[in-house]
CSV table of C-alpha atoms and ligand atoms in Angstrom, one decimal:
chain,number,residue,atom,x,y,z
A,1,UNK,CA,124.0,65.8,75.9
A,2,UNK,CA,127.4,66.5,77.3
A,3,UNK,CA,129.6,68.8,75.3
A,4,UNK,CA,133.1,67.6,74.9
A,5,UNK,CA,136.0,70.0,75.0
A,6,UNK,CA,138.0,70.4,71.9
A,7,UNK,CA,141.5,71.7,72.8
A,8,UNK,CA,142.5,71.9,69.1
A,9,UNK,CA,139.7,74.3,68.3
A,10,UNK,CA,139.3,77.0,70.9
A,11,UNK,CA,136.8,78.9,68.7
A,12,UNK,CA,134.6,75.8,68.6
A,13,UNK,CA,134.8,75.7,72.4
A,14,UNK,CA,133.8,79.3,72.6
A,15,UNK,CA,130.8,78.9,70.3
A,16,UNK,CA,129.7,75.8,72.2
A,17,UNK,CA,129.9,77.5,75.6
A,18,UNK,CA,128.0,80.5,74.2
A,19,UNK,CA,125.3,78.2,72.9
A,20,UNK,CA,125.2,76.4,76.2
A,21,UNK,CA,124.7,79.8,77.9
A,22,UNK,CA,121.9,80.7,75.6
A,23,UNK,CA,120.2,77.3,76.2
A,24,UNK,CA,120.6,77.7,79.9
A,25,UNK,CA,119.2,81.2,79.6
A,26,UNK,CA,116.1,79.9,77.8
A,27,UNK,CA,115.6,77.3,80.5
A,28,UNK,CA,116.0,79.9,83.2
A,29,UNK,CA,113.4,82.2,81.5
A,30,UNK,CA,110.9,79.4,81.4
A,31,UNK,CA,111.2,78.9,85.1
A,32,UNK,CA,111.6,82.4,86.4
A,33,UNK,CA,108.6,84.7,86.6
A,34,UNK,CA,109.6,87.2,89.2
A,35,UNK,CA,111.0,90.3,87.5
A,36,UNK,CA,113.4,91.1,90.3
A,37,UNK,CA,115.0,87.6,90.3
A,38,UNK,CA,115.1,87.5,86.5
A,39,UNK,CA,117.0,90.7,86.2
A,40,UNK,CA,119.6,89.6,88.8
A,41,UNK,CA,119.9,86.2,87.0
A,42,UNK,CA,120.5,87.9,83.6
A,43,UNK,CA,123.3,90.1,84.9
A,44,UNK,CA,124.8,87.4,87.1
A,45,UNK,CA,125.0,85.0,84.2
A,46,UNK,CA,126.8,87.4,81.8
A,47,UNK,CA,129.3,88.4,84.5
A,48,UNK,CA,129.9,85.0,86.1
A,49,UNK,CA,133.5,83.7,85.8
A,50,UNK,CA,132.2,80.5,84.3
A,51,UNK,CA,130.8,82.4,81.3
A,52,UNK,CA,134.0,84.5,81.0
A,53,UNK,CA,132.2,87.3,79.1
A,54,UNK,CA,132.1,90.6,81.0
A,55,UNK,CA,133.2,91.8,84.4
A,56,UNK,CA,130.4,94.1,85.2
A,57,UNK,CA,126.8,94.6,83.9
A,58,UNK,CA,124.1,97.2,84.4
A,59,UNK,CA,120.5,97.0,83.5
A,60,UNK,CA,118.3,100.0,82.7
A,61,UNK,CA,114.5,99.8,82.1
A,62,UNK,CA,112.6,102.4,80.1
A,63,UNK,CA,109.6,104.2,81.6
A,64,UNK,CA,107.5,104.7,78.5
A,65,UNK,CA,105.4,107.4,80.0
A,66,UNK,CA,108.3,109.7,81.1
A,67,UNK,CA,110.7,108.4,78.5
A,68,UNK,CA,113.4,107.9,81.0
A,69,UNK,CA,115.8,105.1,81.4
A,70,UNK,CA,115.9,104.0,85.1
A,71,UNK,CA,118.9,102.1,86.5
A,72,UNK,CA,117.5,98.9,88.0
A,73,UNK,CA,120.4,96.5,88.9
A,74,UNK,CA,124.1,96.2,88.5
A,75,UNK,CA,126.2,93.1,89.2
A,76,UNK,CA,130.0,92.7,89.2
A,77,UNK,CA,132.1,89.6,88.9
A,78,UNK,CA,132.8,89.3,92.7
A,79,UNK,CA,129.0,89.0,93.3
A,80,UNK,CA,128.3,86.7,90.4
A,81,UNK,CA,130.6,83.9,91.4
A,82,UNK,CA,127.6,82.4,93.3
A,83,UNK,CA,125.6,81.6,90.2
A,84,UNK,CA,124.3,78.1,90.6
A,85,UNK,CA,123.5,75.8,87.8
A,86,UNK,CA,120.6,73.5,88.7
A,87,UNK,CA,118.3,70.9,87.1
A,88,UNK,CA,118.9,68.6,84.2
A,89,UNK,CA,121.8,66.2,83.9
A,90,UNK,CA,123.5,67.8,80.9
A,91,UNK,CA,124.4,71.4,80.0
A,92,UNK,CA,121.5,71.9,77.7
A,93,UNK,CA,118.8,70.8,80.2
A,94,UNK,CA,120.2,72.9,83.1
A,95,UNK,CA,119.3,76.4,84.2
A,96,UNK,CA,120.7,79.1,86.5
A,97,UNK,CA,119.6,80.0,90.0
A,98,UNK,CA,120.6,82.4,92.8
A,99,UNK,CA,119.3,82.6,96.3
A,100,UNK,CA,117.3,85.5,97.7
A,101,UNK,CA,120.2,86.2,100.1
A,102,UNK,CA,122.6,86.8,97.2
A,103,UNK,CA,120.0,89.0,95.4
A,104,UNK,CA,119.8,91.1,98.6
A,105,UNK,CA,123.7,91.3,98.7
A,106,UNK,CA,123.8,92.4,95.1
A,107,UNK,CA,121.2,95.0,95.6
A,108,UNK,CA,122.9,96.5,98.6
A,109,UNK,CA,126.3,96.7,96.9
A,110,UNK,CA,127.4,100.3,96.6
A,111,UNK,CA,127.7,100.2,92.8
A,112,UNK,CA,124.2,98.8,92.5
A,113,UNK,CA,122.8,101.6,94.8
A,114,UNK,CA,124.5,104.2,92.6
A,115,UNK,CA,123.0,102.7,89.5
A,116,UNK,CA,119.6,102.6,91.0
A,117,UNK,CA,119.8,106.3,91.5
A,118,UNK,CA,120.6,106.9,87.9
A,119,UNK,CA,118.0,108.2,85.4
A,120,UNK,CA,118.7,109.0,81.8
A,121,UNK,CA,116.5,111.2,79.8
A,122,UNK,CA,116.0,109.6,76.4
A,123,UNK,CA,114.7,112.8,74.7
A,124,UNK,CA,118.1,114.3,74.4
A,125,UNK,CA,120.1,114.4,71.2
A,126,UNK,CA,122.6,111.9,72.5
A,127,UNK,CA,123.8,109.7,69.5
A,128,UNK,CA,124.4,106.8,71.9
A,129,UNK,CA,120.8,106.9,73.1
A,130,UNK,CA,119.5,107.4,69.6
A,131,UNK,CA,121.5,104.4,68.4
A,132,UNK,CA,120.4,102.1,71.1
A,133,UNK,CA,116.8,103.2,71.8
A,134,UNK,CA,115.6,104.4,68.4
A,135,UNK,CA,117.6,102.3,66.0
A,136,UNK,CA,117.6,99.4,68.4
A,137,UNK,CA,121.2,98.5,67.7
A,138,UNK,CA,124.2,97.6,69.8
A,139,UNK,CA,126.7,100.3,70.7
A,140,UNK,CA,130.4,100.1,71.6
A,141,UNK,CA,131.8,103.2,73.3
A,142,UNK,CA,135.1,102.8,71.5
A,143,UNK,CA,133.3,104.0,68.5
A,144,UNK,CA,133.5,107.7,67.9
A,145,UNK,CA,129.8,108.0,68.4
A,146,UNK,CA,129.6,110.0,71.6
A,147,UNK,CA,132.7,111.9,72.3
A,148,UNK,CA,131.0,115.2,73.3
A,149,UNK,CA,127.6,114.0,74.3
A,150,UNK,CA,125.9,115.2,77.5
A,151,UNK,CA,123.8,112.1,78.1
A,152,UNK,CA,126.8,109.8,78.0
A,153,UNK,CA,128.0,111.5,81.1
A,154,UNK,CA,125.4,109.4,82.9
A,155,UNK,CA,126.9,106.3,81.6
A,156,UNK,CA,130.6,107.3,81.7
A,157,UNK,CA,130.9,107.9,85.4
A,158,UNK,CA,129.4,104.5,85.9
A,159,UNK,CA,131.7,102.8,83.5
A,160,UNK,CA,134.9,104.9,83.4
A,161,UNK,CA,136.5,103.0,80.5
A,162,UNK,CA,135.2,101.4,77.3
A,163,UNK,CA,131.8,99.8,77.5
A,164,UNK,CA,129.2,98.2,75.3
A,165,UNK,CA,125.4,98.7,75.5
A,166,UNK,CA,122.7,96.6,73.9
A,167,UNK,CA,119.0,97.4,73.6
A,168,UNK,CA,116.5,95.2,75.2
A,169,UNK,CA,113.8,94.8,72.6
A,170,UNK,CA,110.4,93.3,72.8
A,171,UNK,CA,107.6,93.4,70.3
A,172,UNK,CA,109.4,96.2,68.3
A,173,UNK,CA,109.8,98.4,71.3
A,174,UNK,CA,113.0,99.1,73.2
A,175,UNK,CA,112.1,98.4,76.8
A,176,UNK,CA,115.6,99.1,78.2
A,177,UNK,CA,119.3,98.4,77.8
A,178,UNK,CA,122.2,96.4,79.2
A,179,UNK,CA,125.6,98.0,79.6
A,180,UNK,CA,128.7,95.9,80.1
A,181,UNK,CA,132.4,96.6,80.7
A,182,UNK,CA,135.6,95.1,82.1
A,183,UNK,CA,136.8,97.6,84.7
A,184,UNK,CA,139.1,95.2,86.6
A,185,UNK,CA,141.3,93.9,83.8
A,186,UNK,CA,140.6,96.5,81.2
A,187,UNK,CA,140.2,93.6,78.8
A,188,UNK,CA,139.0,94.6,75.4
A,189,UNK,CA,135.4,93.9,74.5
A,190,UNK,CA,135.8,91.7,71.4
A,191,UNK,CA,133.4,91.5,68.4
A,192,UNK,CA,132.5,88.0,69.5
A,193,UNK,CA,131.6,89.3,72.9
A,194,UNK,CA,129.4,92.0,71.2
A,195,UNK,CA,127.8,89.4,69.0
A,196,UNK,CA,126.9,87.3,72.0
A,197,UNK,CA,125.7,90.3,73.9
A,198,UNK,CA,123.3,91.1,71.1
A,199,UNK,CA,121.9,87.5,71.0
A,200,UNK,CA,121.6,87.5,74.8
A,201,UNK,CA,119.9,90.9,75.0
A,202,UNK,CA,117.3,89.9,72.5
A,203,UNK,CA,116.3,86.9,74.6
A,204,UNK,CA,116.5,89.0,77.8
A,205,UNK,CA,114.2,91.7,76.4
A,206,UNK,CA,111.5,89.1,75.7
A,207,UNK,CA,111.9,87.5,79.1
A,208,UNK,CA,111.7,90.8,80.9
A,209,UNK,CA,108.6,91.9,78.9
A,210,UNK,CA,107.0,88.5,79.7
A,211,UNK,CA,107.7,88.9,83.4
A,212,UNK,CA,106.3,92.5,83.4
A,213,UNK,CA,103.2,91.3,81.6
A,214,UNK,CA,102.9,88.5,84.1
A,215,UNK,CA,103.2,91.0,87.0
A,216,UNK,CA,100.5,93.2,85.4
A,217,UNK,CA,98.2,90.2,85.0
A,218,UNK,CA,98.8,89.3,88.6
A,219,UNK,CA,98.0,92.8,89.7
A,220,UNK,CA,94.9,92.9,87.6
A,221,UNK,CA,93.9,89.5,89.0
A,222,UNK,CA,94.3,90.8,92.6
A,223,UNK,CA,92.2,93.9,91.8
A,224,UNK,CA,89.5,91.7,90.2
A,225,UNK,CA,89.5,89.4,93.2
A,226,UNK,CA,89.1,92.5,95.5
A,227,UNK,CA,86.3,93.9,93.4
A,228,UNK,CA,84.5,90.5,93.4
A,229,UNK,CA,84.8,90.3,97.2
A,230,UNK,CA,83.3,93.7,97.5
A,231,UNK,CA,80.5,92.8,95.2
A,232,UNK,CA,79.8,89.6,97.1
A,233,UNK,CA,79.9,91.5,100.3
A,234,UNK,CA,77.4,94.1,98.9
A,235,UNK,CA,75.2,91.3,97.5
A,236,UNK,CA,75.3,89.5,100.9
A,237,UNK,CA,74.3,92.7,102.7
A,238,UNK,CA,71.5,93.3,100.2
A,239,UNK,CA,70.3,89.7,100.7
A,240,UNK,CA,70.4,90.0,104.5
A,241,UNK,CA,68.5,93.3,104.2
A,242,UNK,CA,65.8,91.7,102.1
A,243,UNK,CA,65.5,88.7,104.4
A,244,UNK,CA,65.3,91.0,107.4
A,245,UNK,CA,62.6,93.1,105.7
A,246,UNK,CA,60.5,90.0,104.8
A,247,UNK,CA,60.9,88.7,108.3
A,248,UNK,CA,60.0,92.0,109.9
A,249,UNK,CA,56.9,92.2,107.7
A,250,UNK,CA,55.8,88.7,108.8
A,251,UNK,CA,56.4,89.4,112.4
A,252,UNK,CA,54.7,92.7,112.6
A,253,UNK,CA,51.0,91.6,112.6
A,254,UNK,CA,51.3,88.8,115.2
A,255,UNK,CA,53.3,91.2,117.4
A,256,UNK,CA,50.6,93.9,117.2
A,257,UNK,CA,48.1,91.2,118.3
A,258,UNK,CA,50.3,90.0,121.2
A,259,UNK,CA,50.9,93.6,122.3
A,260,UNK,CA,47.2,94.4,122.1
A,261,UNK,CA,46.0,91.5,124.1
A,262,UNK,CA,48.8,91.8,126.7
A,263,UNK,CA,47.8,95.5,127.1
A,264,UNK,CA,44.2,94.5,127.8
A,265,UNK,CA,45.3,91.8,130.2
A,266,UNK,CA,47.5,94.2,132.1
A,267,UNK,CA,44.6,96.5,132.7
A,268,UNK,CA,42.4,93.7,134.1
A,269,UNK,CA,45.1,92.4,136.5
A,270,UNK,CA,45.4,93.8,139.9
A,271,UNK,CA,48.6,95.9,140.3
A,272,UNK,CA,51.4,94.6,142.6
A,273,UNK,CA,50.7,91.0,141.7
A,274,UNK,CA,53.3,88.7,140.1
A,275,UNK,CA,51.0,88.2,137.0
A,276,UNK,CA,50.8,92.0,136.5
A,277,UNK,CA,54.6,92.2,136.6
A,278,UNK,CA,54.9,89.3,134.0
A,279,UNK,CA,52.4,90.9,131.6
A,280,UNK,CA,54.1,94.3,132.1
A,281,UNK,CA,57.4,92.8,130.9
A,282,UNK,CA,55.6,91.3,127.9
A,283,UNK,CA,54.1,94.7,127.0
A,284,UNK,CA,57.4,96.5,127.2
A,285,UNK,CA,59.4,93.9,125.3
A,286,UNK,CA,56.7,93.8,122.6
A,287,UNK,CA,56.9,97.5,122.2
A,288,UNK,CA,60.8,97.3,121.9
A,289,UNK,CA,60.4,94.6,119.2
A,290,UNK,CA,57.8,96.8,117.4
A,291,UNK,CA,60.3,99.7,117.4
A,292,UNK,CA,63.0,97.4,116.0
A,293,UNK,CA,60.7,96.1,113.3
A,294,UNK,CA,59.7,99.7,112.4
A,295,UNK,CA,63.4,100.5,111.9
A,296,UNK,CA,64.0,97.5,109.8
A,297,UNK,CA,61.0,98.3,107.7
A,298,UNK,CA,62.0,101.9,107.4
A,299,UNK,CA,65.4,100.9,106.1
A,300,UNK,CA,64.1,98.4,103.6
A,301,UNK,CA,61.4,100.6,102.2
A,302,UNK,CA,62.2,102.6,99.1
A,303,UNK,CA,62.3,106.1,100.4
A,304,UNK,CA,59.8,108.5,99.0
A,305,UNK,CA,60.2,112.1,100.2
A,306,UNK,CA,57.4,114.6,100.4
A,307,UNK,CA,59.3,117.9,100.0
A,308,UNK,CA,57.6,120.7,102.1
A,309,UNK,CA,58.9,123.7,103.8
A,310,UNK,CA,59.7,122.6,107.4
A,311,UNK,CA,61.1,124.4,110.4
A,312,UNK,CA,64.1,122.6,111.8
A,313,UNK,CA,63.9,124.4,115.2
A,314,UNK,CA,60.3,123.0,115.6
A,315,UNK,CA,61.4,119.5,114.6
A,316,UNK,CA,64.2,119.5,117.1
A,317,UNK,CA,62.0,120.9,119.9
A,318,UNK,CA,59.5,118.0,119.2
A,319,UNK,CA,62.3,115.4,119.3
A,320,UNK,CA,63.6,116.7,122.6
A,321,UNK,CA,60.1,116.7,124.0
A,322,UNK,CA,59.5,113.1,123.0
A,323,UNK,CA,62.7,112.1,124.8
A,324,UNK,CA,62.0,113.9,128.0
A,325,UNK,CA,61.3,110.7,129.9
A,326,UNK,CA,64.6,109.2,128.8
A,327,UNK,CA,66.4,112.3,129.9
A,328,UNK,CA,64.8,112.0,133.3
A,329,UNK,CA,65.5,108.3,133.6
A,330,UNK,CA,69.2,108.7,132.9
A,331,UNK,CA,69.7,112.1,134.6
A,332,UNK,CA,70.7,113.7,131.3
A,333,UNK,CA,70.7,117.5,131.1
A,334,UNK,CA,69.6,118.6,127.6
A,335,UNK,CA,70.2,122.0,126.1
A,336,UNK,CA,69.2,123.5,122.8
A,337,UNK,CA,70.7,126.7,121.3
A,338,UNK,CA,69.9,128.4,118.1
A,339,UNK,CA,71.1,131.4,116.1
A,340,UNK,CA,68.7,133.9,114.5
A,341,UNK,CA,65.9,132.2,112.6
A,342,UNK,CA,64.5,131.3,110.0
A,343,UNK,CA,65.5,127.6,110.0
A,344,UNK,CA,63.4,126.5,107.1
A,345,UNK,CA,64.6,123.6,105.0
A,346,UNK,CA,62.8,121.9,102.1
A,347,UNK,CA,62.2,118.4,103.2
A,348,UNK,CA,60.1,115.7,104.8
A,349,UNK,CA,59.4,116.7,108.4
A,350,UNK,CA,58.6,113.2,109.5
A,351,UNK,CA,61.8,111.8,108.1
A,352,UNK,CA,63.9,114.6,109.5
A,353,UNK,CA,62.4,114.0,112.9
A,354,UNK,CA,63.4,110.4,112.6
A,355,UNK,CA,67.1,111.5,112.0
A,356,UNK,CA,67.3,113.7,115.1
A,357,UNK,CA,65.4,111.2,117.3
A,358,UNK,CA,67.9,108.4,116.3
A,359,UNK,CA,70.8,110.7,117.2
A,360,UNK,CA,69.3,111.8,120.5
A,361,UNK,CA,68.4,108.2,121.5
A,362,UNK,CA,71.9,107.1,120.6
A,363,UNK,CA,73.3,109.8,122.8
A,364,UNK,CA,70.9,108.7,125.6
A,365,UNK,CA,72.2,105.1,125.2
A,366,UNK,CA,75.7,106.4,125.5
A,367,UNK,CA,74.9,108.4,128.7
A,368,UNK,CA,73.0,105.9,130.8
A,369,UNK,CA,75.1,107.1,133.8
A,370,UNK,CA,74.0,110.7,133.2
A,371,UNK,CA,75.6,113.5,131.1
A,372,UNK,CA,75.0,116.5,129.0
A,373,UNK,CA,73.3,116.6,125.6
A,374,UNK,CA,73.9,119.8,123.6
A,375,UNK,CA,72.0,120.4,120.4
A,376,UNK,CA,72.7,123.5,118.4
A,377,UNK,CA,71.5,125.1,115.2
A,378,UNK,CA,73.7,127.5,113.4
A,379,UNK,CA,74.3,128.8,109.9
A,380,UNK,CA,77.4,127.9,107.9
A,381,UNK,CA,79.8,130.9,107.7
A,382,UNK,CA,79.9,131.1,103.9
A,383,UNK,CA,76.8,132.6,102.3
A,384,UNK,CA,74.3,131.5,105.0
A,385,UNK,CA,72.9,128.9,102.7
A,386,UNK,CA,73.5,125.9,104.8
A,387,UNK,CA,72.3,125.0,108.3
A,388,UNK,CA,74.5,123.1,110.6
A,389,UNK,CA,73.0,121.0,113.4
A,390,UNK,CA,75.3,119.6,116.0
A,391,UNK,CA,74.2,116.9,118.4
A,392,UNK,CA,76.8,116.4,121.1
A,393,UNK,CA,77.0,114.2,124.1
A,394,UNK,CA,79.4,113.4,127.0
A,395,UNK,CA,78.9,109.6,126.7
A,396,UNK,CA,82.6,108.6,126.2
A,397,UNK,CA,82.6,108.7,122.4
A,398,UNK,CA,83.0,106.1,119.7
A,399,UNK,CA,86.1,103.9,119.6
A,400,UNK,CA,88.3,105.2,116.8
A,401,UNK,CA,88.4,101.9,114.8
A,402,UNK,CA,84.6,101.8,114.8
A,403,UNK,CA,84.1,105.4,113.4
A,404,UNK,CA,84.3,104.3,109.8
A,405,UNK,CA,81.6,101.6,110.3
A,406,UNK,CA,78.9,103.3,112.3
A,407,UNK,CA,76.9,104.4,109.3
A,408,UNK,CA,76.9,100.8,107.8
A,409,UNK,CA,73.6,99.0,108.1
A,410,UNK,CA,73.4,96.4,110.8
A,411,UNK,CA,76.5,97.8,112.6
A,412,UNK,CA,75.8,97.8,116.3
A,413,UNK,CA,77.6,97.4,119.6
A,414,UNK,CA,74.4,97.2,121.6
A,415,UNK,CA,72.8,94.0,122.9
A,416,UNK,CA,69.4,95.0,121.6
A,417,UNK,CA,70.5,97.3,118.8
A,418,UNK,CA,69.5,96.9,115.1
A,419,UNK,CA,72.4,98.9,113.8
A,420,UNK,CA,70.0,100.7,111.5
A,421,UNK,CA,69.5,104.1,113.2
A,422,UNK,CA,72.5,105.8,111.7
A,423,UNK,CA,72.2,104.0,108.3
A,424,UNK,CA,68.6,105.4,108.1
A,425,UNK,CA,69.7,108.8,109.3
A,426,UNK,CA,72.5,108.9,106.7
A,427,UNK,CA,70.2,107.9,103.9
A,428,UNK,CA,67.6,110.5,104.8
A,429,UNK,CA,70.1,113.3,105.1
A,430,UNK,CA,71.7,112.3,101.7
A,431,UNK,CA,68.2,112.3,100.2
A,432,UNK,CA,67.8,115.9,101.5
A,433,UNK,CA,71.1,116.9,99.7
A,434,UNK,CA,72.9,117.2,103.0
A,435,UNK,CA,75.7,115.4,104.8
A,436,UNK,CA,76.3,113.8,108.2
A,437,UNK,CA,79.5,113.1,110.0
A,438,UNK,CA,80.6,111.9,113.4
A,439,UNK,CA,83.6,112.8,115.5
A,440,UNK,CA,84.9,112.3,119.0
A,441,UNK,CA,85.2,115.4,121.3
A,442,UNK,CA,87.2,113.9,124.1
A,443,UNK,CA,84.2,113.6,126.4
A,444,UNK,CA,81.8,112.1,123.9
A,445,UNK,CA,80.6,112.0,120.4
A,446,UNK,CA,79.4,114.8,118.2
A,447,UNK,CA,77.2,114.4,115.1
A,448,UNK,CA,77.3,117.2,112.5
A,449,UNK,CA,74.5,117.5,110.0
A,450,UNK,CA,74.6,120.0,107.2
A,451,UNK,CA,71.4,120.7,105.2
A,452,UNK,CA,70.7,123.3,102.5
A,453,UNK,CA,68.4,126.1,103.8
A,454,UNK,CA,65.2,126.6,101.7
A,455,UNK,CA,65.8,129.2,98.9
A,456,UNK,CA,63.7,132.0,100.5
A,457,UNK,CA,64.8,131.4,104.0
A,458,UNK,CA,67.0,134.5,104.5
B,1,LIG,N1,76.4,109.1,120.5
B,1,LIG,C1,77.0,107.9,120.4
B,1,LIG,N2,78.0,107.6,121.3
B,1,LIG,C2,78.7,106.5,121.2
B,1,LIG,N3,78.5,105.5,120.2
B,1,LIG,C3,77.6,105.8,119.3
B,1,LIG,C4,76.8,107.0,119.4
B,1,LIG,N4,75.9,106.9,118.3
B,1,LIG,C5,76.1,105.8,117.7
B,1,LIG,N5,77.1,105.1,118.3
B,1,LIG,C6,77.6,103.8,117.9
B,1,LIG,O1,77.1,103.5,116.6
B,1,LIG,C7,76.5,102.2,116.5
B,1,LIG,C8,75.4,102.3,115.5
B,1,LIG,O2,74.3,103.1,115.9
B,1,LIG,P1,72.9,102.9,115.2
B,1,LIG,O3,73.1,102.8,113.8
B,1,LIG,O4,72.0,103.9,115.8
B,1,LIG,O5,72.5,101.5,115.7
B,1,LIG,P2,72.1,101.0,117.2
B,1,LIG,O6,71.7,102.2,118.0
B,1,LIG,O7,70.9,100.1,116.9
B,1,LIG,O8,73.2,100.2,117.7
B,1,LIG,C9,76.0,102.0,117.9
B,1,LIG,O9,75.8,100.7,118.2
B,1,LIG,C10,77.1,102.6,118.8
B,1,LIG,O10,78.2,101.7,118.9
B,2,LIG,MG1,70.5,103.8,117.3
């Protein structure tokens, strides 16, 4: 439908053009979801020369939690000339559009920047605010409402002369306000203008609320998607763990048989022969696989702890003694220092030994070219209730980006690793009400374990 001009009846023309604007606004609302673009479109439309309504418009949105009106956007006529009318072959089917480039220009205009720094406290006794926000009615500053009001000082420097402000209402709540004025020409704001502003603001309120709801739904959707991903990842890990445990269980018995027979064969073969060498490789590889399976099974088993008083110093001495061959093989110097005993903790000695063995063997893996292993036992400074064990090496350390992952099950950088050693250690320490953390020292890595000392261990 094309609307014909009626030169004899200018008021009919005005009404028609206002109706057209409202139609175009409805169409624009239906096709604009992004809040940022919507607010720019709203202000550009009421300040555009084609609509001939106002020369400048400011939009405030209300923060319900803080009860503050926050300046969001301001547009003046110079920057609203670029409003495009697109879609539909007649006025009633068309809608407005502006490019992202124009939005950026409008945002960086000085007046807009000044508006965006403006915050108006709603709690004050300002009659203007009361009128707009609480009574949800339009306000024209020519009225004698706010001659001595403090709050209006926020609006007055922005507007200078007469202005009109309309509430943005949605579902019985005021979600913001639009302020308009004519600073260039000083043209009076007519009652027709005010009437139109009211109609327009009613629609704008709903459109803005819809857009904010849409944004919230979109955010919730993203959060939901993230949570689902994490859940799937967790489930996948659990499934992999279960599969690995089943597999380990199935492989264990035949492997023991192979190892047993290979051991017997090795004894019956003359040394220095090729066959002896082959069987020797079978024996050592089988024992490596057995260790790997033991780790997988230890990780998959539900941990049961047998709490007993155990001496940490003794446990660490045992661990160091079991690794003596590895120290020799890799030319590692090991040192162990302790404060004044006792070092009694309540726990499962077998499991605690597994923790320190895993840490020491990892340190050996990191120092295959030789190095220094330093293990120390000391009491935490506050209250002497906690023991701190540090296991430090000079093996080059752990790459920074890997640090957050090393305690994850199956995380390994080794060719023959299972990635379970630290996951098991972490679980055991947590079950003993302690903590374990890893850092880099510059020369290597240091693992710090904290465990509560047994009650009567002073
Ligand atoms: N002392 C250490 N120095 C350097 N890297 C280490 C050290 N301890 C652990 N890591 C890193 O953490 C990873 C995980 O260790 P772990 O859980 O014991 O599994 P695995 O030893 O089977 O690889 C190792 O592959 C290694 O990259
Ligand atoms: Mg390991």
